[in-house]
Amino acid sequence: DSADVRIKVYDVGGNHVTTLYNQKSNPGAVLITWDGTNKRGRNVVRGVYYIIIRIDKERYVKKVLVIR
């Protein structure tokens, strides 16, 4: 069964920074990387960001720190 998968990046203020993945996906491993840029392709400032992973109705949050 495929699932709706969305992976988005937010800053500490809750502002949407970029979307890394947004599509239906079959079970299995998928490698997603973030190059530290926003939706306009510009480098984000250093600081804390949150990766929100949604798989159907499940939600996971991962905290990342950008340092340059």
PDB file of C-alpha atoms in Angstrom, residues 10-61:
ATOM      1  CA  TYR A  10      10.390  24.800   9.508  1.00  0.00           C
ATOM      2  CA  ASP A  11      12.348  27.402  11.454  1.00  0.00           C
ATOM      3  CA  VAL A  12      11.964  27.895  15.217  1.00  0.00           C
ATOM      4  CA  GLY A  13       9.244  30.485  14.573  1.00  0.00           C
ATOM      5  CA  GLY A  14       7.126  27.893  12.767  1.00  0.00           C
ATOM      6  CA  ASN A  15       7.716  29.413   9.330  1.00  0.00           C
ATOM      7  CA  HIS A  16       7.836  26.990   6.409  1.00  0.00           C
ATOM      8  CA  VAL A  17      11.376  26.995   4.993  1.00  0.00           C
ATOM      9  CA  THR A  18      11.178  24.354   2.257  1.00  0.00           C
ATOM     10  CA  THR A  19       9.547  21.094   1.230  1.00  0.00           C
ATOM     11  CA  LEU A  20      11.868  18.127   0.766  1.00  0.00           C
ATOM     12  CA  TYR A  21       9.338  15.480  -0.295  1.00  0.00           C
ATOM     13  CA  ASN A  22       5.619  15.544  -1.094  1.00  0.00           C
ATOM     14  CA  GLN A  23       4.187  12.530  -2.884  1.00  0.00           C
ATOM     15  CA  LYS A  24       2.710   9.078  -2.563  1.00  0.00           C
ATOM     16  CA  SER A  25       5.348   6.503  -1.721  1.00  0.00           C
ATOM     17  CA  ASN A  26       5.463   2.729  -1.550  1.00  0.00           C
ATOM     18  CA  PRO A  27       6.905   1.006   1.529  1.00  0.00           C
ATOM     19  CA  GLY A  28      10.678   0.893   1.671  1.00  0.00           C
ATOM     20  CA  ALA A  29      13.668   3.075   2.348  1.00  0.00           C
ATOM     21  CA  VAL A  30      14.021   6.454   0.674  1.00  0.00           C
ATOM     22  CA  LEU A  31      17.050   8.691   1.125  1.00  0.00           C
ATOM     23  CA  ILE A  32      16.172  12.389   1.447  1.00  0.00           C
ATOM     24  CA  THR A  33      18.819  15.055   2.005  1.00  0.00           C
ATOM     25  CA  TRP A  34      18.559  18.758   2.751  1.00  0.00           C
ATOM     26  CA  ASP A  35      21.282  21.024   1.428  1.00  0.00           C
ATOM     27  CA  GLY A  36      20.492  23.829   3.883  1.00  0.00           C
ATOM     28  CA  THR A  37      18.654  26.030   1.414  1.00  0.00           C
ATOM     29  CA  ASN A  38      15.168  27.539   1.536  1.00  0.00           C
ATOM     30  CA  LYS A  39      12.436  27.256  -1.108  1.00  0.00           C
ATOM     31  CA  ARG A  40      14.132  30.053  -3.107  1.00  0.00           C
ATOM     32  CA  GLY A  41      17.431  28.174  -3.192  1.00  0.00           C
ATOM     33  CA  ARG A  42      19.199  30.501  -0.762  1.00  0.00           C
ATOM     34  CA  ASN A  43      21.260  29.262   2.174  1.00  0.00           C
ATOM     35  CA  VAL A  44      19.408  29.453   5.483  1.00  0.00           C
ATOM     36  CA  VAL A  45      20.986  31.236   8.440  1.00  0.00           C
ATOM     37  CA  ARG A  46      22.586  29.126  11.131  1.00  0.00           C
ATOM     38  CA  GLY A  47      20.304  27.956  13.877  1.00  0.00           C
ATOM     39  CA  VAL A  48      17.744  25.316  14.817  1.00  0.00           C
ATOM     40  CA  TYR A  49      15.294  23.908  12.287  1.00  0.00           C
ATOM     41  CA  TYR A  50      12.624  21.233  12.515  1.00  0.00           C
ATOM     42  CA  ILE A  51      12.039  18.497   9.957  1.00  0.00           C
ATOM     43  CA  ILE A  52       8.376  17.471  10.033  1.00  0.00           C
ATOM     44  CA  ILE A  53       7.717  14.054   8.521  1.00  0.00           C
ATOM     45  CA  ARG A  54       4.104  13.091   7.850  1.00  0.00           C
ATOM     46  CA  ILE A  55       3.189   9.617   6.675  1.00  0.00           C
ATOM     47  CA  ASP A  56      -0.555   9.540   6.193  1.00  0.00           C
ATOM     48  CA  LYS A  57      -1.818  10.577   9.662  1.00  0.00           C
ATOM     49  CA  GLU A  58       1.413   9.857  11.557  1.00  0.00           C
ATOM     50  CA  ARG A  59       3.751  12.757  12.392  1.00  0.00           C
ATOM     51  CA  TYR A  60       7.420  12.738  13.347  1.00  0.00           C
ATOM     52  CA  VAL A  61       9.587  15.706  14.310  1.00  0.00           C
TER      53      VAL A  61
END
